[in-house]
Amino acid sequence: MKRFFSICVSLFMLGIIYWKIDFPQLLQVLQNSNVWWLVISLSMVVPLTLLTAWRLQQLMPTDKRLGFGEAIRLILAASVLNMVLPSKMGDIAKAFFMKERGQISGSLSLSLVVFEKACDLLSLLLWCVFGLLFYSQQNWLFWIMTASVSLGLIFGMLLLASQQFAQVFFDIGKFILPRFSSKLAKLQSSWGQMHNYFWRDRTHLLLIVTTSIFIWFLHLLQIWFFIFAINAWTPFLANLALSPLAILAGLLPLTFAGVGTRDAALIVFYQPYFDAPTAAALGLLCTSRYILPAIAGLPFLGQYLTMLQTIRNGKQSIRY
């Protein structure tokens, strides 16, 4: 029912967007797209996937490290689940797959994936703050967003840097939300294990963090290239400020894979640089960033589901 509701919300928001804008002009923007920039921007999915897979390799313990091909398959399989689960929670499935394969323990696999997602979110916030500080068209709304994103970045960095701060945060969360206390306790345990695992090797930690920042620089660069593909223009620093805000809007667990909220945010935020039909075309291209890896990951997801079923059947036969 939640998935059905999110799909309905996405369709409703898209319906409003396409009803309000000049739809024939949107089609014209797409028809007049620059083919070369379109190819360049869409093809960036490949190096982004490869670099993300390499980072997943580096996250693993040396004696349990994934093969590069296996890491790519995990990334693509998770991309399929990200299309149907809110806030890119499909990435958590990587922890489940790694645990069931017997590569690492369940708590360590979850802590690795949680750290990976935390690095991604903080890298996105970092680039957003950097862009907003240089954004020339600041008003009261953007000052509020700048303050909010900055506070989120500082808060996230404290969670990663201070185990004591993280413990207090989870304890407060369990007190305020007693219904979710068991889940928060598991996450608290995984967070502590993640903190101990990564902070024991500062050089390795720095490698993961800088790689995450670079990966998200490439993500935002890809969106800037999308703007070239639809024959529009936005200063790069402005794009660093605006595109992360649209991505964050798409992470809200309201719509299907962020479709609708992300498109609306792009129309609102990029209004100073191009019209609504052009921004709607940009929204379609941004959605393709998630669709292409998901399509590529469909065969691998099927393989993992079959593999997990085989493993579970084997475990049940051993019990009997």
mmCIF file of C-alpha atoms in Angstrom:
data_model
loop_
_atom_site.group_PDB
_atom_site.id
_atom_site.type_symbol
_atom_site.label_atom_id
_atom_site.label_comp_id
_atom_site.label_asym_id
_atom_site.label_seq_id
_atom_site.Cartn_x
_atom_site.Cartn_y
_atom_site.Cartn_z
ATOM 1 C CA MET A 1 0.000 0.000 0.000
ATOM 2 C CA LYS A 2 2.869 2.385 0.739
ATOM 3 C CA ARG A 3 4.361 1.709 -2.700
ATOM 4 C CA PHE A 4 0.963 2.185 -4.328
ATOM 5 C CA PHE A 5 0.521 5.454 -2.444
ATOM 6 C CA SER A 6 3.974 6.730 -3.473
ATOM 7 C CA ILE A 7 3.288 5.877 -7.132
ATOM 8 C CA CYS A 8 -0.032 7.735 -6.934
ATOM 9 C CA VAL A 9 1.696 10.772 -5.403
ATOM 10 C CA SER A 10 4.336 10.737 -8.167
ATOM 11 C CA LEU A 11 1.695 10.480 -10.894
ATOM 12 C CA PHE A 12 -0.345 13.236 -9.258
ATOM 13 C CA MET A 13 2.626 15.591 -9.049
ATOM 14 C CA LEU A 14 3.706 14.833 -12.610
ATOM 15 C CA GLY A 15 0.141 15.430 -13.753
ATOM 16 C CA ILE A 16 0.126 18.864 -12.131
ATOM 17 C CA ILE A 17 3.562 19.706 -13.555
ATOM 18 C CA TYR A 18 2.710 18.686 -17.132
ATOM 19 C CA TRP A 19 -0.695 20.366 -16.895
ATOM 20 C CA LYS A 20 0.831 23.655 -15.752
ATOM 21 C CA ILE A 21 3.743 23.779 -18.213
ATOM 22 C CA ASP A 22 3.689 24.056 -21.996
ATOM 23 C CA PHE A 23 3.854 20.357 -22.874
ATOM 24 C CA PRO A 24 4.518 20.853 -26.619
ATOM 25 C CA GLN A 25 7.452 23.086 -25.659
ATOM 26 C CA LEU A 26 8.777 20.293 -23.410
ATOM 27 C CA LEU A 27 8.689 17.902 -26.363
ATOM 28 C CA GLN A 28 10.454 20.501 -28.485
ATOM 29 C CA VAL A 29 13.207 20.885 -25.876
ATOM 30 C CA LEU A 30 13.756 17.132 -25.917
ATOM 31 C CA GLN A 31 13.700 16.967 -29.723
ATOM 32 C CA ASN A 32 16.259 19.780 -30.003
ATOM 33 C CA SER A 33 18.635 18.231 -27.456
ATOM 34 C CA ASN A 34 22.337 18.290 -28.203
ATOM 35 C CA VAL A 35 23.086 14.658 -29.075
ATOM 36 C CA TRP A 36 26.770 14.796 -28.171
ATOM 37 C CA TRP A 37 26.198 16.277 -24.724
ATOM 38 C CA LEU A 38 23.363 13.821 -24.206
ATOM 39 C CA VAL A 39 25.667 10.891 -24.963
ATOM 40 C CA ILE A 40 28.455 12.299 -22.777
ATOM 41 C CA SER A 41 26.163 12.982 -19.807
ATOM 42 C CA LEU A 42 24.325 9.650 -19.938
ATOM 43 C CA SER A 43 27.557 7.695 -20.418
ATOM 44 C CA MET A 44 28.824 9.082 -17.100
ATOM 45 C CA VAL A 45 26.667 6.420 -15.473
ATOM 46 C CA VAL A 46 29.426 3.929 -16.363
ATOM 47 C CA PRO A 47 32.415 5.554 -14.573
ATOM 48 C CA LEU A 48 30.175 6.484 -11.639
ATOM 49 C CA THR A 49 29.106 2.861 -11.239
ATOM 50 C CA LEU A 50 32.688 1.632 -11.539
ATOM 51 C CA LEU A 51 34.002 4.153 -9.038
ATOM 52 C CA THR A 52 31.199 3.368 -6.570
ATOM 53 C CA ALA A 53 31.969 -0.353 -6.929
ATOM 54 C CA TRP A 54 35.664 0.321 -6.261
ATOM 55 C CA ARG A 55 34.730 2.243 -3.114
ATOM 56 C CA LEU A 56 32.607 -0.702 -1.965
ATOM 57 C CA GLN A 57 35.661 -2.909 -2.416
ATOM 58 C CA GLN A 58 37.722 -0.562 -0.248
ATOM 59 C CA LEU A 59 35.069 -0.576 2.466
ATOM 60 C CA MET A 60 35.431 -4.330 2.933
ATOM 61 C CA PRO A 61 38.064 -5.896 5.216
ATOM 62 C CA THR A 62 41.199 -6.833 3.297
ATOM 63 C CA ASP A 63 40.778 -10.570 3.840
ATOM 64 C CA LYS A 64 37.080 -10.454 2.861
ATOM 65 C CA ARG A 65 37.328 -8.010 -0.035
ATOM 66 C CA LEU A 66 34.839 -8.376 -2.878
ATOM 67 C CA GLY A 67 35.922 -8.971 -6.435
ATOM 68 C CA PHE A 68 35.459 -5.938 -8.657
ATOM 69 C CA GLY A 69 32.838 -7.718 -10.774
ATOM 70 C CA GLU A 70 30.927 -8.785 -7.669
ATOM 71 C CA ALA A 71 30.966 -5.222 -6.348
ATOM 72 C CA ILE A 72 29.550 -3.938 -9.655
ATOM 73 C CA ARG A 73 26.784 -6.529 -9.581
ATOM 74 C CA LEU A 74 25.881 -5.546 -6.015
ATOM 75 C CA ILE A 75 25.754 -1.856 -6.934
ATOM 76 C CA LEU A 76 23.501 -2.519 -9.945
ATOM 77 C CA ALA A 77 21.221 -4.890 -8.023
ATOM 78 C CA ALA A 78 20.809 -2.260 -5.302
ATOM 79 C CA SER A 79 19.948 0.292 -8.022
ATOM 80 C CA VAL A 80 16.903 -1.805 -8.923
ATOM 81 C CA LEU A 81 15.694 -1.798 -5.317
ATOM 82 C CA ASN A 82 16.352 1.953 -5.025
ATOM 83 C CA MET A 83 13.642 2.455 -7.641
ATOM 84 C CA VAL A 84 10.994 0.910 -5.391
ATOM 85 C CA LEU A 85 12.257 1.620 -1.870
ATOM 86 C CA PRO A 86 12.166 5.117 -0.320
ATOM 87 C CA SER A 87 15.239 7.285 0.273
ATOM 88 C CA LYS A 88 17.526 4.908 -1.661
ATOM 89 C CA MET A 89 17.129 2.279 1.049
ATOM 90 C CA GLY A 90 17.816 -0.355 -1.593
ATOM 91 C CA ASP A 91 21.475 0.196 -0.767
ATOM 92 C CA ILE A 92 20.839 -1.551 2.548
ATOM 93 C CA ALA A 93 20.145 -4.708 0.531
ATOM 94 C CA LYS A 94 23.871 -4.876 -0.218
ATOM 95 C CA ALA A 95 24.466 -5.617 3.458
ATOM 96 C CA PHE A 96 21.925 -8.437 3.333
ATOM 97 C CA PHE A 97 23.456 -9.961 0.202
ATOM 98 C CA MET A 98 26.976 -9.796 1.636
ATOM 99 C CA LYS A 99 25.822 -11.379 4.891
ATOM 100 C CA GLU A 100 23.960 -14.218 3.174
ATOM 101 C CA ARG A 101 26.965 -14.958 0.994
ATOM 102 C CA GLY A 102 28.897 -15.504 4.195
ATOM 103 C CA GLN A 103 31.513 -12.885 3.314
ATOM 104 C CA ILE A 104 31.201 -10.876 6.553
ATOM 105 C CA SER A 105 28.969 -10.814 9.611
ATOM 106 C CA GLY A 106 25.559 -9.187 9.494
ATOM 107 C CA SER A 107 26.456 -6.390 11.913
ATOM 108 C CA LEU A 108 29.658 -5.504 10.050
ATOM 109 C CA SER A 109 27.970 -5.590 6.632
ATOM 110 C CA LEU A 110 25.233 -3.269 7.902
ATOM 111 C CA SER A 111 27.771 -0.911 9.452
ATOM 112 C CA LEU A 112 29.719 -0.742 6.186
ATOM 113 C CA VAL A 113 26.636 0.122 4.158
ATOM 114 C CA VAL A 114 25.457 2.643 6.767
ATOM 115 C CA PHE A 115 28.868 4.315 6.620
ATOM 116 C CA GLU A 116 28.718 4.318 2.809
ATOM 117 C CA LYS A 117 25.299 5.995 2.831
ATOM 118 C CA ALA A 118 26.461 8.487 5.473
ATOM 119 C CA CYS A 119 29.473 9.434 3.343
ATOM 120 C CA ASP A 120 27.227 9.877 0.315
ATOM 121 C CA LEU A 121 24.777 12.108 2.155
ATOM 122 C CA LEU A 122 27.484 14.208 3.799
ATOM 123 C CA SER A 123 29.335 14.599 0.477
ATOM 124 C CA LEU A 124 26.120 15.811 -1.145
ATOM 125 C CA LEU A 125 25.534 18.270 1.702
ATOM 126 C CA LEU A 126 29.146 19.465 1.495
ATOM 127 C CA TRP A 127 28.853 20.356 -2.186
ATOM 128 C CA CYS A 128 25.449 21.934 -1.555
ATOM 129 C CA VAL A 129 26.840 24.178 1.205
ATOM 130 C CA PHE A 130 29.823 25.086 -0.971
ATOM 131 C CA GLY A 131 27.548 26.068 -3.851
ATOM 132 C CA LEU A 132 25.066 27.960 -1.665
ATOM 133 C CA LEU A 133 27.841 30.060 -0.134
ATOM 134 C CA PHE A 134 28.680 31.377 -3.616
ATOM 135 C CA TYR A 135 25.129 31.435 -4.959
ATOM 136 C CA SER A 136 24.454 34.965 -6.191
ATOM 137 C CA GLN A 137 20.643 34.968 -6.029
ATOM 138 C CA GLN A 138 20.225 34.456 -2.310
ATOM 139 C CA ASN A 139 16.910 35.377 -0.686
ATOM 140 C CA TRP A 140 15.356 34.559 2.680
ATOM 141 C CA LEU A 141 14.341 31.069 1.494
ATOM 142 C CA PHE A 142 17.861 30.226 0.317
ATOM 143 C CA TRP A 143 19.381 31.607 3.508
ATOM 144 C CA ILE A 144 17.110 29.273 5.495
ATOM 145 C CA MET A 145 18.093 26.360 3.253
ATOM 146 C CA THR A 146 21.786 27.270 3.574
ATOM 147 C CA ALA A 147 21.503 27.295 7.358
ATOM 148 C CA SER A 148 19.522 24.023 7.375
ATOM 149 C CA VAL A 149 21.934 22.191 5.067
ATOM 150 C CA SER A 150 24.927 23.520 7.015
ATOM 151 C CA LEU A 151 23.442 22.327 10.303
ATOM 152 C CA GLY A 152 22.721 18.937 8.734
ATOM 153 C CA LEU A 153 26.315 18.707 7.538
ATOM 154 C CA ILE A 154 27.732 19.646 10.946
ATOM 155 C CA PHE A 155 25.377 17.240 12.716
ATOM 156 C CA GLY A 156 26.295 14.379 10.376
ATOM 157 C CA MET A 157 30.008 15.053 10.778
ATOM 158 C CA LEU A 158 29.623 14.965 14.563
ATOM 159 C CA LEU A 159 27.819 11.624 14.318
ATOM 160 C CA LEU A 160 30.723 10.215 12.319
ATOM 161 C CA ALA A 161 33.510 11.859 14.285
ATOM 162 C CA SER A 162 32.316 11.392 17.878
ATOM 163 C CA GLN A 163 31.109 8.053 19.164
ATOM 164 C CA GLN A 164 29.935 9.731 22.385
ATOM 165 C CA PHE A 165 27.771 12.183 20.412
ATOM 166 C CA ALA A 166 26.313 9.276 18.407
ATOM 167 C CA GLN A 167 25.491 7.342 21.591
ATOM 168 C CA VAL A 168 23.666 10.336 23.059
ATOM 169 C CA PHE A 169 21.785 10.821 19.789
ATOM 170 C CA PHE A 170 20.580 7.201 19.690
ATOM 171 C CA ASP A 171 19.684 7.221 23.397
ATOM 172 C CA ILE A 172 17.540 10.332 22.882
ATOM 173 C CA GLY A 173 15.974 8.721 19.819
ATOM 174 C CA LYS A 174 15.024 5.591 21.787
ATOM 175 C CA PHE A 175 13.513 7.782 24.530
ATOM 176 C CA ILE A 176 11.472 9.909 22.123
ATOM 177 C CA LEU A 177 10.462 7.011 19.852
ATOM 178 C CA PRO A 178 10.035 3.979 22.119
ATOM 179 C CA ARG A 179 8.146 2.177 19.349
ATOM 180 C CA PHE A 180 11.350 2.016 17.305
ATOM 181 C CA SER A 181 13.725 1.439 20.212
ATOM 182 C CA SER A 182 14.707 -2.085 19.093
ATOM 183 C CA LYS A 183 15.556 -0.924 15.570
ATOM 184 C CA LEU A 184 17.444 2.080 16.912
ATOM 185 C CA ALA A 185 19.354 -0.211 19.270
ATOM 186 C CA LYS A 186 20.467 -2.381 16.348
ATOM 187 C CA LEU A 187 21.477 0.687 14.360
ATOM 188 C CA GLN A 188 23.302 2.043 17.424
ATOM 189 C CA SER A 189 25.273 -1.183 17.727
ATOM 190 C CA SER A 190 26.139 -1.165 14.017
ATOM 191 C CA TRP A 191 27.095 2.503 14.202
ATOM 192 C CA GLY A 192 29.480 1.819 17.079
ATOM 193 C CA GLN A 193 31.047 -1.093 15.223
ATOM 194 C CA MET A 194 31.372 1.064 12.111
ATOM 195 C CA HIS A 195 33.044 3.825 14.127
ATOM 196 C CA ASN A 196 35.562 1.416 15.653
ATOM 197 C CA TYR A 197 36.252 -0.222 12.296
ATOM 198 C CA PHE A 198 36.975 2.912 10.286
ATOM 199 C CA TRP A 199 38.615 5.209 12.832
ATOM 200 C CA ARG A 200 41.345 2.692 13.620
ATOM 201 C CA ASP A 201 42.902 3.447 10.217
ATOM 202 C CA ARG A 202 42.780 7.204 9.513
ATOM 203 C CA THR A 203 44.491 6.834 6.126
ATOM 204 C CA HIS A 204 41.877 4.345 4.941
ATOM 205 C CA LEU A 205 39.123 6.579 6.305
ATOM 206 C CA LEU A 206 40.511 9.572 4.404
ATOM 207 C CA LEU A 207 40.584 7.510 1.193
ATOM 208 C CA ILE A 208 36.907 6.557 1.539
ATOM 209 C CA VAL A 209 35.821 10.100 2.398
ATOM 210 C CA THR A 210 37.724 11.783 -0.448
ATOM 211 C CA THR A 211 36.473 9.147 -2.897
ATOM 212 C CA SER A 212 32.880 9.827 -1.797
ATOM 213 C CA ILE A 213 33.326 13.573 -2.246
ATOM 214 C CA PHE A 214 34.762 13.017 -5.733
ATOM 215 C CA ILE A 215 31.936 10.622 -6.666
ATOM 216 C CA TRP A 216 29.350 13.231 -5.791
ATOM 217 C CA PHE A 217 31.271 15.893 -7.666
ATOM 218 C CA LEU A 218 30.885 13.674 -10.746
ATOM 219 C CA HIS A 219 27.163 13.210 -10.033
ATOM 220 C CA LEU A 220 26.632 16.968 -9.940
ATOM 221 C CA LEU A 221 28.861 17.426 -12.988
ATOM 222 C CA GLN A 222 26.640 14.954 -14.834
ATOM 223 C CA ILE A 223 23.572 17.080 -14.051
ATOM 224 C CA TRP A 224 25.439 20.149 -15.319
ATOM 225 C CA PHE A 225 26.137 18.250 -18.556
ATOM 226 C CA PHE A 226 22.405 17.438 -18.747
ATOM 227 C CA ILE A 227 21.778 21.187 -18.816
ATOM 228 C CA PHE A 228 24.123 21.495 -21.797
ATOM 229 C CA ALA A 229 22.276 18.618 -23.466
ATOM 230 C CA ILE A 230 18.979 20.538 -23.388
ATOM 231 C CA ASN A 231 20.720 23.663 -24.760
ATOM 232 C CA ALA A 232 20.416 25.629 -21.513
ATOM 233 C CA TRP A 233 22.925 27.267 -19.220
ATOM 234 C CA THR A 234 23.547 27.528 -15.473
ATOM 235 C CA PRO A 235 26.796 28.666 -13.783
ATOM 236 C CA PHE A 236 28.618 25.685 -12.344
ATOM 237 C CA LEU A 237 28.649 27.059 -8.783
ATOM 238 C CA ALA A 238 24.908 27.659 -9.009
ATOM 239 C CA ASN A 239 24.461 24.092 -10.176
ATOM 240 C CA LEU A 240 26.455 22.886 -7.148
ATOM 241 C CA ALA A 241 23.928 24.699 -4.959
ATOM 242 C CA LEU A 242 20.683 23.864 -6.750
ATOM 243 C CA SER A 243 21.045 20.288 -7.980
ATOM 244 C CA PRO A 244 21.784 18.870 -4.482
ATOM 245 C CA LEU A 245 18.642 20.592 -3.181
ATOM 246 C CA ALA A 246 16.605 18.884 -5.897
ATOM 247 C CA ILE A 247 18.246 15.519 -5.108
ATOM 248 C CA LEU A 248 17.465 15.973 -1.403
ATOM 249 C CA ALA A 249 13.844 16.723 -2.301
ATOM 250 C CA GLY A 250 13.771 13.459 -4.255
ATOM 251 C CA LEU A 251 14.970 11.561 -1.171
ATOM 252 C CA LEU A 252 11.809 12.443 0.740
ATOM 253 C CA PRO A 253 9.854 9.186 1.219
ATOM 254 C CA LEU A 254 6.737 10.547 -0.464
ATOM 255 C CA THR A 255 7.042 9.585 -4.109
ATOM 256 C CA PHE A 256 8.185 6.712 -6.296
ATOM 257 C CA ALA A 257 11.995 6.962 -6.663
ATOM 258 C CA GLY A 258 11.765 10.726 -6.080
ATOM 259 C CA VAL A 259 9.783 11.241 -9.281
ATOM 260 C CA GLY A 260 7.594 14.311 -8.909
ATOM 261 C CA THR A 261 9.241 15.969 -5.921
ATOM 262 C CA ARG A 262 12.614 16.112 -7.686
ATOM 263 C CA ASP A 263 11.010 17.442 -10.891
ATOM 264 C CA ALA A 264 9.075 20.121 -9.005
ATOM 265 C CA ALA A 265 12.217 21.171 -7.122
ATOM 266 C CA LEU A 266 14.169 21.507 -10.373
ATOM 267 C CA ILE A 267 11.459 23.736 -11.848
ATOM 268 C CA VAL A 268 11.409 25.980 -8.766
ATOM 269 C CA PHE A 269 15.151 26.197 -8.115
ATOM 270 C CA TYR A 270 16.304 26.649 -11.726
ATOM 271 C CA GLN A 271 13.656 29.266 -12.502
ATOM 272 C CA PRO A 272 16.233 32.107 -12.689
ATOM 273 C CA TYR A 273 18.099 30.327 -15.503
ATOM 274 C CA PHE A 274 15.506 28.661 -17.764
ATOM 275 C CA ASP A 275 11.778 28.138 -18.116
ATOM 276 C CA ALA A 276 9.603 25.383 -16.675
ATOM 277 C CA PRO A 277 9.482 23.139 -19.798
ATOM 278 C CA THR A 278 13.286 23.117 -19.933
ATOM 279 C CA ALA A 279 13.478 22.306 -16.221
ATOM 280 C CA ALA A 280 10.934 19.509 -16.726
ATOM 281 C CA ALA A 281 13.182 18.089 -19.457
ATOM 282 C CA LEU A 282 16.086 18.274 -17.008
ATOM 283 C CA GLY A 283 13.934 16.349 -14.545
ATOM 284 C CA LEU A 284 13.423 13.545 -17.067
ATOM 285 C CA LEU A 285 17.173 13.324 -17.672
ATOM 286 C CA CYS A 286 17.860 13.278 -13.929
ATOM 287 C CA THR A 287 15.409 10.391 -13.554
ATOM 288 C CA SER A 288 17.375 8.513 -16.222
ATOM 289 C CA ARG A 289 20.348 8.550 -13.804
ATOM 290 C CA TYR A 290 18.416 6.058 -11.709
ATOM 291 C CA ILE A 291 16.621 4.156 -14.470
ATOM 292 C CA LEU A 292 19.694 3.165 -16.509
ATOM 293 C CA PRO A 293 21.575 1.434 -13.633
ATOM 294 C CA ALA A 294 18.302 -0.181 -12.540
ATOM 295 C CA ILE A 295 17.743 -1.658 -15.997
ATOM 296 C CA ALA A 296 21.321 -2.925 -16.055
ATOM 297 C CA GLY A 297 20.849 -4.424 -12.599
ATOM 298 C CA LEU A 298 17.659 -6.404 -13.274
ATOM 299 C CA PRO A 299 19.469 -9.622 -14.312
ATOM 300 C CA PHE A 300 21.805 -9.406 -11.317
ATOM 301 C CA LEU A 301 18.952 -8.854 -8.864
ATOM 302 C CA GLY A 302 17.288 -11.986 -10.197
ATOM 303 C CA GLN A 303 20.529 -13.904 -9.751
ATOM 304 C CA TYR A 304 20.926 -12.706 -6.144
ATOM 305 C CA LEU A 305 17.340 -13.557 -5.252
ATOM 306 C CA THR A 306 17.770 -17.041 -6.718
ATOM 307 C CA MET A 307 21.077 -17.434 -4.885
ATOM 308 C CA LEU A 308 19.528 -16.368 -1.570
ATOM 309 C CA GLN A 309 16.669 -18.811 -2.029
ATOM 310 C CA THR A 310 19.173 -21.606 -2.689
ATOM 311 C CA ILE A 311 21.196 -20.687 0.411
ATOM 312 C CA ARG A 312 18.080 -20.611 2.584
ATOM 313 C CA ASN A 313 16.845 -23.928 1.235
ATOM 314 C CA GLY A 314 20.266 -25.404 2.000
ATOM 315 C CA LYS A 315 20.185 -24.087 5.551
ATOM 316 C CA GLN A 316 16.691 -25.504 6.109
ATOM 317 C CA SER A 317 17.695 -28.945 4.777
ATOM 318 C CA ILE A 318 20.693 -28.976 7.171
ATOM 319 C CA ARG A 319 18.393 -28.217 10.112
ATOM 320 C CA TYR A 320 16.117 -31.093 9.238
#
